[in-house]
Coordinates of C-alpha atoms and ligand atoms in Angstrom, one line a residue:
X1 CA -112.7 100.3 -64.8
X2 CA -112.4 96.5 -65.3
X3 CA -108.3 96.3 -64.4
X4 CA -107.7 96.1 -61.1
X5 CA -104.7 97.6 -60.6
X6 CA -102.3 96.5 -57.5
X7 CA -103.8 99.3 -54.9
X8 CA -100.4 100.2 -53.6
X9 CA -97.1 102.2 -55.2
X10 CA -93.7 101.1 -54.6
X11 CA -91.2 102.9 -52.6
X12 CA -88.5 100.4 -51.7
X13 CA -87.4 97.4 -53.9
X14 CA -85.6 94.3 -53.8
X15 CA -83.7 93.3 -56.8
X16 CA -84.6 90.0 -58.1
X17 CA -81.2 88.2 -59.7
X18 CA -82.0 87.0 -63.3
X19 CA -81.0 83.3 -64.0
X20 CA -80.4 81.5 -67.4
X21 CA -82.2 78.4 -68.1
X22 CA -78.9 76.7 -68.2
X23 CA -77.4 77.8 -64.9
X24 CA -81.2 76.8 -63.3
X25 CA -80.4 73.6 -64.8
X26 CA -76.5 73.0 -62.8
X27 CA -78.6 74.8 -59.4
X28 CA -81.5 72.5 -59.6
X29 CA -79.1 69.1 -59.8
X30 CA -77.0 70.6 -57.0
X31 CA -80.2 70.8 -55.2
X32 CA -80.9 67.1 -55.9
X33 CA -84.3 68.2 -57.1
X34 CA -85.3 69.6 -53.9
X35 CA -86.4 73.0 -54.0
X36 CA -86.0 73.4 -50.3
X37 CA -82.7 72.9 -51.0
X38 CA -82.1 76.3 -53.6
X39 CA -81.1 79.6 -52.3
X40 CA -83.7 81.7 -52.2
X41 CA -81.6 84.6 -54.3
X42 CA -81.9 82.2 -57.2
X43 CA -85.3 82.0 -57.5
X44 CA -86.7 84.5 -60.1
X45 CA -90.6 83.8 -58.6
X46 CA -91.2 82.6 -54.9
X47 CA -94.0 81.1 -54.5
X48 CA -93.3 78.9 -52.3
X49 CA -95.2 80.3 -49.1
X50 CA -97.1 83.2 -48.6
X51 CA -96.4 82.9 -44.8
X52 CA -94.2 86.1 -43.3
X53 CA -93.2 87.1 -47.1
X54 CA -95.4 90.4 -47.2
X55 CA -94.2 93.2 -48.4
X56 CA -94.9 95.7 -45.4
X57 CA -96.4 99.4 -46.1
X58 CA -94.5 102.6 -44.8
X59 CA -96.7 102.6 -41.7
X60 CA -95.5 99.2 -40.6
X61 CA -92.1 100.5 -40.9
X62 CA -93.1 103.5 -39.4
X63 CA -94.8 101.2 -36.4
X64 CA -91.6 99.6 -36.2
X65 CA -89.7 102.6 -34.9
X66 CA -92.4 102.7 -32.5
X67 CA -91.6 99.6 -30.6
X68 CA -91.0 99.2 -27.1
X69 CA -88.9 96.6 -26.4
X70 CA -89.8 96.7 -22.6
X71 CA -90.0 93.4 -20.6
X72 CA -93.6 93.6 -19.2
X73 CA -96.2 96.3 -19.9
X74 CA -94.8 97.8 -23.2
X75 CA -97.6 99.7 -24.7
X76 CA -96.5 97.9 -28.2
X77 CA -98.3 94.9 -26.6
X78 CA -101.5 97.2 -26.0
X79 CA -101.5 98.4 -29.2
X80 CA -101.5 95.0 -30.1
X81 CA -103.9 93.7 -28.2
X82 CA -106.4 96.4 -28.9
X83 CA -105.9 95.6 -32.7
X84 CA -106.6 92.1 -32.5
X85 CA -109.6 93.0 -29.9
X86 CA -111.0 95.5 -32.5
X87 CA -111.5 92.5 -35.0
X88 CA -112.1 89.2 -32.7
X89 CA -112.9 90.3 -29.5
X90 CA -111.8 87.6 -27.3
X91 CA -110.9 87.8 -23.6
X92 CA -107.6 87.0 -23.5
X93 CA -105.2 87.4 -26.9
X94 CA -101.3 85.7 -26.1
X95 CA -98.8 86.6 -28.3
X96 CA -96.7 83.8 -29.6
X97 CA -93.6 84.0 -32.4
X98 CA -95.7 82.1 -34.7
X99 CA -99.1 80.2 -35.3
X100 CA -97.6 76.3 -34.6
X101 CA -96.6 77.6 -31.2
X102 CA -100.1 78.8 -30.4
X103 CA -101.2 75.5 -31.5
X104 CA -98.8 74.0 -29.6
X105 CA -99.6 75.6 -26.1
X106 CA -103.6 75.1 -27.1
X107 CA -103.3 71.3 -27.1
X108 CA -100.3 71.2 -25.0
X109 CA -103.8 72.0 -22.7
X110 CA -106.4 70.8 -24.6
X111 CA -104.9 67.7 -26.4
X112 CA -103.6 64.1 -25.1
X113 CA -103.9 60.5 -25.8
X114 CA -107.3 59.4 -27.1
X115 CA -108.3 62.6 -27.5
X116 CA -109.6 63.4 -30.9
X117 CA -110.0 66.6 -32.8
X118 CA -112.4 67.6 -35.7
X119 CA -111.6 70.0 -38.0
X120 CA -112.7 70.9 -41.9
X121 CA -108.8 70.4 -42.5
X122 CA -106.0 70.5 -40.2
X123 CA -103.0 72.3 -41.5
X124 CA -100.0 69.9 -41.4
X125 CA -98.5 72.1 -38.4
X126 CA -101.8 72.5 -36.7
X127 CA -102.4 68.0 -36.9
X128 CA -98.5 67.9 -35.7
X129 CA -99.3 69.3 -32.9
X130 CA -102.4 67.4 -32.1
X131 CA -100.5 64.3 -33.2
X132 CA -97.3 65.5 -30.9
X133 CA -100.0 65.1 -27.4
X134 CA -100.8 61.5 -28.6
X135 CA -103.9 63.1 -29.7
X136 CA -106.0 62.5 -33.3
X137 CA -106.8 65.0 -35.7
X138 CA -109.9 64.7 -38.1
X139 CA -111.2 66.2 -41.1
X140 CA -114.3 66.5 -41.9
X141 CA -114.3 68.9 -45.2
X142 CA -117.4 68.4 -47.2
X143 CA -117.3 66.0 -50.2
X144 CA -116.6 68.7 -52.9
X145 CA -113.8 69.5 -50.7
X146 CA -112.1 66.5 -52.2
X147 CA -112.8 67.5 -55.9
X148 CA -109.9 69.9 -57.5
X149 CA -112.6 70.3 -60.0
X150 CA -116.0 70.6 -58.4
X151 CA -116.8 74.1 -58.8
X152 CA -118.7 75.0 -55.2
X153 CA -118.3 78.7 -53.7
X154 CA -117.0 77.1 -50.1
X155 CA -115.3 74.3 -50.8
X156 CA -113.2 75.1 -47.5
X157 CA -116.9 73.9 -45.3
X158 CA -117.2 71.3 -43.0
X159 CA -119.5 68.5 -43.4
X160 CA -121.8 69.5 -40.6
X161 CA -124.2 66.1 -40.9
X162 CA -120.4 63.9 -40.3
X163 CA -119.5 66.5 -37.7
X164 CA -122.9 66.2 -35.8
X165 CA -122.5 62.2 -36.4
X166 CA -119.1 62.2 -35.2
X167 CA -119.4 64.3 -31.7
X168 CA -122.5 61.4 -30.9
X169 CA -120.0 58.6 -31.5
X170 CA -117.0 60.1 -30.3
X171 CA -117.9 63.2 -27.7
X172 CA -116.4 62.3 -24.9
X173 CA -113.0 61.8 -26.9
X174 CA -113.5 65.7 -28.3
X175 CA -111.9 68.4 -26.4
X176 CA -112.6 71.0 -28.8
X177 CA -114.0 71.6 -32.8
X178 CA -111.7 73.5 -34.6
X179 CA -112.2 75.3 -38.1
X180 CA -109.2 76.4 -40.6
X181 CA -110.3 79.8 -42.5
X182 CA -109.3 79.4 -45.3
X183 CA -108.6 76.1 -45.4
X184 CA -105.2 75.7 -46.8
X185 CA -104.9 72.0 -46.7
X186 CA -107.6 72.1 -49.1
X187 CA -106.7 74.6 -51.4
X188 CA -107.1 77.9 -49.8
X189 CA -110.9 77.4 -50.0
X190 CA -113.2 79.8 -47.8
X191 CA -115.8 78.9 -45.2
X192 CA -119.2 80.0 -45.5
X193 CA -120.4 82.5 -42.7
X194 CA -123.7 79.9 -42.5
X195 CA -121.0 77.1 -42.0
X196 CA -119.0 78.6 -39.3
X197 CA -121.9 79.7 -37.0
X198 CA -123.3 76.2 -37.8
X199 CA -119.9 74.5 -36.6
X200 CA -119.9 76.6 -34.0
X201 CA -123.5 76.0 -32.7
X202 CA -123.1 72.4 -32.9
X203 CA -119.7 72.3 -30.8
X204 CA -122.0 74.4 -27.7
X205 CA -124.5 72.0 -28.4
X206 CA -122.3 69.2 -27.1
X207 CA -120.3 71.5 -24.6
X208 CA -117.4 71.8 -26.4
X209 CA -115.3 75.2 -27.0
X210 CA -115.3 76.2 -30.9
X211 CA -111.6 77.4 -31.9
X212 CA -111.2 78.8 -35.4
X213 CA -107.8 78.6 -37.2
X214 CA -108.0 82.1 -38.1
X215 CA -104.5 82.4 -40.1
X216 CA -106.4 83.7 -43.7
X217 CA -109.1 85.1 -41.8
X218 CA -109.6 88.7 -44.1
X219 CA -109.6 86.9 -47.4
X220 CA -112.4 84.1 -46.1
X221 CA -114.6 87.4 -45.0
X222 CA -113.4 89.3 -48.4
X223 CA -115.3 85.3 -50.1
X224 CA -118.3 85.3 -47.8
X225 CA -119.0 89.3 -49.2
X226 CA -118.2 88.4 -52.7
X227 CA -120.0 84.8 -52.4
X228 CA -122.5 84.2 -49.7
X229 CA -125.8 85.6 -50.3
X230 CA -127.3 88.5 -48.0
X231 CA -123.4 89.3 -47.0
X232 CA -122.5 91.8 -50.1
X233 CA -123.6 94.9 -48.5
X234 CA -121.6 94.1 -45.0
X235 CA -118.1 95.8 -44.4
X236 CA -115.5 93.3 -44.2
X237 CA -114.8 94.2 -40.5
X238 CA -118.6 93.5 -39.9
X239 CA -118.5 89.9 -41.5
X240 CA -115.2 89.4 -39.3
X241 CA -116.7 90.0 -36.5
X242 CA -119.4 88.1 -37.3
X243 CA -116.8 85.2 -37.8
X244 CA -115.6 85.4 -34.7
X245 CA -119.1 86.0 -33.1
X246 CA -119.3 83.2 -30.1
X247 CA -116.2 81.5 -30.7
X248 CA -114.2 80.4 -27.8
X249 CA -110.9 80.9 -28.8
X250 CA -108.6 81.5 -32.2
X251 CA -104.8 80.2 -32.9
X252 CA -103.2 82.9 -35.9
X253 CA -100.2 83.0 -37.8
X254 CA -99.1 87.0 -38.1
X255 CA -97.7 85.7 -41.0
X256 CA -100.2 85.7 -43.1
X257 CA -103.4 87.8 -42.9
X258 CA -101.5 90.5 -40.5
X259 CA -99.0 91.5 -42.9
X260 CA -95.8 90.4 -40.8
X261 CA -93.1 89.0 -41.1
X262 CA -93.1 86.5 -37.9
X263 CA -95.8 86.4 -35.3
X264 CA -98.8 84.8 -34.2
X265 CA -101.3 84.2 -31.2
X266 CA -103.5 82.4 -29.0
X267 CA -107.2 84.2 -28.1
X268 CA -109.2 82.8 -25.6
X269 CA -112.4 83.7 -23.9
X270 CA -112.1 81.5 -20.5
X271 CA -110.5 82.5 -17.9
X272 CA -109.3 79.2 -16.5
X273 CA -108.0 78.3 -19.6
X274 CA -106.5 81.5 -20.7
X275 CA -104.4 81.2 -17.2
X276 CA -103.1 77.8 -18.1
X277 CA -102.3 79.1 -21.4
X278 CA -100.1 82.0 -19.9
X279 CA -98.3 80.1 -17.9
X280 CA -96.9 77.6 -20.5
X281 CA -96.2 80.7 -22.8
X282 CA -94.0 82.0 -20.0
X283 CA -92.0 78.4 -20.1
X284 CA -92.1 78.5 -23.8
X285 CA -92.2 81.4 -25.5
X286 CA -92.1 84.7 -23.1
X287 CA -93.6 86.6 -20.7
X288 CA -97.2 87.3 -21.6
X289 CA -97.1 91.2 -23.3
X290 CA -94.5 89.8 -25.8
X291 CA -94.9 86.5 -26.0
X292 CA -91.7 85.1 -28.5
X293 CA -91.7 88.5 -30.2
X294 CA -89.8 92.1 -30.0
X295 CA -92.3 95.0 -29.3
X296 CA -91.8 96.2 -32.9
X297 CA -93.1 93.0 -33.8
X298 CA -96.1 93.7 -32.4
X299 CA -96.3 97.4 -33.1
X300 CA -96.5 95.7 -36.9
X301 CA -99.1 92.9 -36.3
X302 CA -101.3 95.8 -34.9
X303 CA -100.4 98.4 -37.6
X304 CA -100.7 95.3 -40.3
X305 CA -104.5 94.3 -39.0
X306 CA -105.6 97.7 -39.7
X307 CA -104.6 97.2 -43.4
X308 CA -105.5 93.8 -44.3
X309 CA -108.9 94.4 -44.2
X310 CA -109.1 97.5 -46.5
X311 CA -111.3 96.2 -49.3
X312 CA -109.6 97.5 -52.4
X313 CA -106.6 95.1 -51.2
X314 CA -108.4 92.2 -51.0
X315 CA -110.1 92.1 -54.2
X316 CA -106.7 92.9 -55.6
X317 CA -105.8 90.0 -53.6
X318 CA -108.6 87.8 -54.9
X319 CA -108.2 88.8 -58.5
X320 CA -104.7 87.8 -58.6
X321 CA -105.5 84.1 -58.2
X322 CA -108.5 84.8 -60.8
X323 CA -106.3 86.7 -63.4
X324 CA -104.1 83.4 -63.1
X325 CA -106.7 81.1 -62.9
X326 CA -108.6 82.1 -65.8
X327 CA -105.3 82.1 -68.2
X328 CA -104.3 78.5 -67.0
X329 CA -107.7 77.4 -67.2
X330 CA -107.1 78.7 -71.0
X331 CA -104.4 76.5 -71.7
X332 CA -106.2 73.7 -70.8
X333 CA -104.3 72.9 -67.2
X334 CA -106.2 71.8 -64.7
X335 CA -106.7 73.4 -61.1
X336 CA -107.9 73.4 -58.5
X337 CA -111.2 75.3 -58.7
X338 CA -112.2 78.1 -58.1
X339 CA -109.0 80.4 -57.0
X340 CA -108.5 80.2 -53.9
X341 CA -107.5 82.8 -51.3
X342 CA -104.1 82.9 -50.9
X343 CA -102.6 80.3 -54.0
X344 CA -103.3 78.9 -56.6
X345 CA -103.0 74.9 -57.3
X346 CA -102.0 72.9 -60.0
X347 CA -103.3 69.3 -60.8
X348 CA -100.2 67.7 -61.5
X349 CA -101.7 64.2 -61.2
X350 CA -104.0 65.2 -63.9
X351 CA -101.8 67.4 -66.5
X352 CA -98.6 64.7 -66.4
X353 CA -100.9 61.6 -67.0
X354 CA -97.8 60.0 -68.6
X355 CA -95.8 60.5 -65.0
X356 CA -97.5 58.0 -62.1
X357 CA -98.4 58.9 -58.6
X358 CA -94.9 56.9 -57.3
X359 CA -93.2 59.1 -59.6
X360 CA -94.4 61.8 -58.3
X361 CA -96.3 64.4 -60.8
X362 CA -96.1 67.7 -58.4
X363 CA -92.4 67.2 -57.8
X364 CA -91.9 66.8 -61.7
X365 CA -93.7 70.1 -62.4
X366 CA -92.6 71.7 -59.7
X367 CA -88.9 71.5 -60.7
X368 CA -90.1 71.8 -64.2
X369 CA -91.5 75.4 -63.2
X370 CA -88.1 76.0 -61.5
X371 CA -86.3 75.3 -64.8
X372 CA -88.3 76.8 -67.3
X373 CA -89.4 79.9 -65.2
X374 CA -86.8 80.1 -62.3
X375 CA -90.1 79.9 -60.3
X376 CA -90.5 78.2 -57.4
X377 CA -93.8 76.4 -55.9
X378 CA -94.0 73.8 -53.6
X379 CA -95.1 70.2 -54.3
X380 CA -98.7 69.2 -52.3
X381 CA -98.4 65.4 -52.9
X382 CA -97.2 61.9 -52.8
X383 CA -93.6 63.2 -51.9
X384 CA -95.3 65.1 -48.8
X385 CA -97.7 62.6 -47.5
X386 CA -97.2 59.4 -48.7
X387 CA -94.8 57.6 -46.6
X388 CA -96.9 55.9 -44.1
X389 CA -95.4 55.9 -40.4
X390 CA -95.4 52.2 -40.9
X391 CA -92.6 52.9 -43.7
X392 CA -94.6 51.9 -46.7
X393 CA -95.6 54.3 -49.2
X394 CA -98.7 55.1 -51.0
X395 CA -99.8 57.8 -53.7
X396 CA -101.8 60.6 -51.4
X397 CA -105.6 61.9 -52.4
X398 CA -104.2 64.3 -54.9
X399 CA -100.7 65.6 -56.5
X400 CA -100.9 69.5 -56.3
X401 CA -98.2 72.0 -57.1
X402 CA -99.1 75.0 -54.6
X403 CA -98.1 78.9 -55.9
X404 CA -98.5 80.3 -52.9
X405 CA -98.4 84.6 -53.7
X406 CA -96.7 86.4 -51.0
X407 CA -98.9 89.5 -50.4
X408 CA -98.7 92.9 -51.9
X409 CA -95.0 91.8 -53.3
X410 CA -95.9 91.0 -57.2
X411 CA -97.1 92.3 -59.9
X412 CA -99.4 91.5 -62.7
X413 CA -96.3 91.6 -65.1
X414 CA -94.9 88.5 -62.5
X415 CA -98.4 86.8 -62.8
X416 CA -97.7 87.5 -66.9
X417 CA -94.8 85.5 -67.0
X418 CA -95.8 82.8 -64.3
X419 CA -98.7 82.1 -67.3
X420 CA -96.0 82.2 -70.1
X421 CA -93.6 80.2 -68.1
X422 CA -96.8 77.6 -68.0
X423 CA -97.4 77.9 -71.7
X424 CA -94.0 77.1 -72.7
X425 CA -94.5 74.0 -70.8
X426 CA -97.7 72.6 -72.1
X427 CA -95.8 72.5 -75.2
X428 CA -93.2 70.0 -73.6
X429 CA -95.3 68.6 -71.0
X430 CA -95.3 64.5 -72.4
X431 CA -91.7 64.9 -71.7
X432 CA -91.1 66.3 -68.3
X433 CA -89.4 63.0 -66.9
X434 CA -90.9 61.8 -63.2
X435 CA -88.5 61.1 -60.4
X436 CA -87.3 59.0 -57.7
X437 CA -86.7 59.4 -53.9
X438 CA -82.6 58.6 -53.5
X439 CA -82.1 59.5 -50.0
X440 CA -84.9 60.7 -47.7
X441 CA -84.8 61.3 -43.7
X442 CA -87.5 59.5 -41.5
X443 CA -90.2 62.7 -41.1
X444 CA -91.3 65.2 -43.5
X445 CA -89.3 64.1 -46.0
X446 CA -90.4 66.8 -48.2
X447 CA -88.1 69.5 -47.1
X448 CA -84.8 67.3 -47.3
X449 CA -85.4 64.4 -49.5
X450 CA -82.7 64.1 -52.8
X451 CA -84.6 63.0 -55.8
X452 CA -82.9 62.0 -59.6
X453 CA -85.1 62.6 -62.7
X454 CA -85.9 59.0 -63.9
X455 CA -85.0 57.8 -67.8
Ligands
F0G501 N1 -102.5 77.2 -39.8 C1 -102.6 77.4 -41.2 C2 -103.9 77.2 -41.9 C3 -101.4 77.6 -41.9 O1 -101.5 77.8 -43.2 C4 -100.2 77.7 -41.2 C5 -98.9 78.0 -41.9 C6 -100.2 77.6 -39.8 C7 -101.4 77.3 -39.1 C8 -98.9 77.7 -39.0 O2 -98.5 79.0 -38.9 O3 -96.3 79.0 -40.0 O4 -96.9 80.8 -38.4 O5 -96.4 78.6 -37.6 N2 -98.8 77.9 -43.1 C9 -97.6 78.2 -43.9 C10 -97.9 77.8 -45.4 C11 -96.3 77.6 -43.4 O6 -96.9 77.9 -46.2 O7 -99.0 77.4 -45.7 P1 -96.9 79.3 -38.7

């Protein structure tokens, strides 16, 4: 059959509140343009994150109920860690509440003032908490990387020739190489299997522990099957493992490729460092079988790993971002290609010519979106990286408008009328107005700042 259907039925539902065009219009000015700002209940589409938005199955719930809310010891932690061990074998595996705060106890260890870390991309938490330790983050994505439109099956690599260059000049500086898979920063783009043991032998080369950002680690193994050659015939647990193969040490958000709703941890293979780790946990997040989580937490994480690798979900999953893809693509709006894992992203820049960088395309279509559609994405642009710490401001590499797809939660009638919402635009596009900034707060403006439509 060529129409993959969504591999699940539904049992429970939550009703989504319809919205006229007109009342979208008073919501979105009492927003100040912000889509932060809206509640959530009067968004028809959310795609603003597909972090902790899953829909879980029947034997999450069921895990739930499970839970053993014990102190120290609870067998929900073993089932746990036994399902994490099953895929990534590490050591030691730390619960945390969510991914940033196992970034934050890894370079609360490994980080520090002219320390410097390479990555392909650092996710904006992942560099704030580099940043937060006085420490540098850098990415070294490959070149294609860069190019919304350069069609390459693993846009998400890292440059191994700059990262090879760069632990010569600056090794003694490096405490660690890290790799995000996917790479979100850059569009949700995979990394090869070739690329990570690559990355991985070059870091031992120079002594230096290898740490992947695992967060979207079922869909990158679901590309390198689909993509890399002499992978198709591999299970997806196999080409997991084979991820994880000789790494040192992970950081993962639950909250994506685990099927929960909060959660996260920090896996380690060495001993010394593991113990350090533990013992900042304990001042920051909990004791170490629970971490900042309840027991049923972690009863779902363990119950949630088992699923996300089933294969007939994740080409579901992939297709979805295809299905879109393709029928954008159609209508002559460009993307970034090809699909990636877990979102797919708009050139704003590119399709509102007419609206300049300072005037921010992605916010314009994002709110556009919101008005037309009641959907809701999430501008990846000049409103969220390009006020400089010195205060001045500057257009960032690229305007994107991310539709991030919560997993397992939509349907291909949704993904029908996120398309028709877009066409209904392009016929309007030359007159989506840009905006300015009215009031913004120091940091991250993105989430607070008050915009007005300009003219
Ligand atoms: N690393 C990556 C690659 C991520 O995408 C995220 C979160 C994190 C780390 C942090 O995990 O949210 O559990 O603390 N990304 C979300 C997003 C927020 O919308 O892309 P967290």
């Amino acid at each position: 059959m060529k129409t993959i259907i969504e591999p699940f039925r539904i049992k429970s539902v939550e009703p989504i509140r319809m919205t006229s065009r007109a009342e979208r219009q008073v919501l979105l000015a009492a927003a100040h343009y912000n889509l932060f700002a809206l509640h959530s209940d009067d968004v028809i589409i959310d795609l603003l994150t597909d972090s902790g938005t899953s829909a879980m199955s029947t034997k999450q719930w069921a895990a739930i109920m499970l839970g053993d809310e014990s102190y120290a010891g609870s067998p929900s932690f073993q089932r746990f860690e036994a399902a994490v061990k099953n895929l990534m074998p590490f050591r030691h595996v730390i619960p945390t509440h969510q991914g940033r705060a196992a970034e934050a106890i890894l370079f609360h260890i490994l980080g520090g003032k002219g320390r410097k870390i390479p990555s392909n991309t650092h996710f904006d938490t992942t560099r704030a908490n580099i940043e937060a330790t006085g420490a540098e983050g850098v990415d070294l994505v490959i070149a294609e990387g860069h190019d919304p439109a350069a069609i390459h099956p693993f846009k998400g690599n890292i440059d191994i020739d700059r990262l090879e260059a760069f632990l010569d000049a600056e090794g003694d500086a490096v405490p660690c190489v890290m790799l995000t898979v996917t790479n979100n920063a850059g569009g949700g783009q995979p990394v090869s299997l070739a690329n990570i043991h690559a990355a991985r032998d070059l870091a031992h080369r120079f002594d230096k522990p290898f740490i992947i950002d695992g967060c979207r680690f079922a869909e990158n193994a679901w590309f390198i099957k689909i993509r890399e050659p002499g992978q198709g015939e591999r299970s997806v647990v196999d080409i997991v493992r084979a991820m994880f193969d000789g790494a040192d040490g992970m950081t993962m958000s639950a909250k994506k490729d685990a099927f929960a709703n909060i959660g996260g941890w920090l896996a380690l293979n060495d001993d010394a460092l593991a113990e350090r780790a533990r013992m900042r946990l304990i001042q920051t997040e909990g004791f170490p079988t629970y971490g900042g989580l309840a027991g049923r937490d972690l009863d779902a994480i363990a119950q949630g790993l088992a699923e996300i690798v089933d294969e007939d979900y994740l080409a579901y999953r992939v297709r979805t971002n295809d299905y879109i893809c393709d029928r954008l693509d159609a209508l002559g709006i460009p993307l970034v290609l090809p699909a990636g894992g877990h979102a797919v992203f708009v050139d704003a820049r590119n399709w509102l010519p007419h609206i300049p960088p300072l005037a921010y395309p992605g916010q314009a279509l994002a709110c556009a979106l919101y008005e037309e559609g009641g959907i809701r994405g999430c501008e990846i642009g000049t409103v969220m990286f390009g006020r400089a710490p010195d205060g001045s401001e500057h257009p960032a590499a690229m305007d994107l408008v991310r539709l991030a797809m919560p997993r397992r939660v939509y349907t291909q009638s949704h993904a029908d009328y996120i398309v028709e919402t877009f066409a209904e635009l392009a016929a309007r596009k030359d007159s989506l107005p840009g905006f300015r900034i009215v009031e913004e707060p120091k940091a991250l403006r993105h989430f607070t700042a008050k915009f007005a439509p300009l003219g």
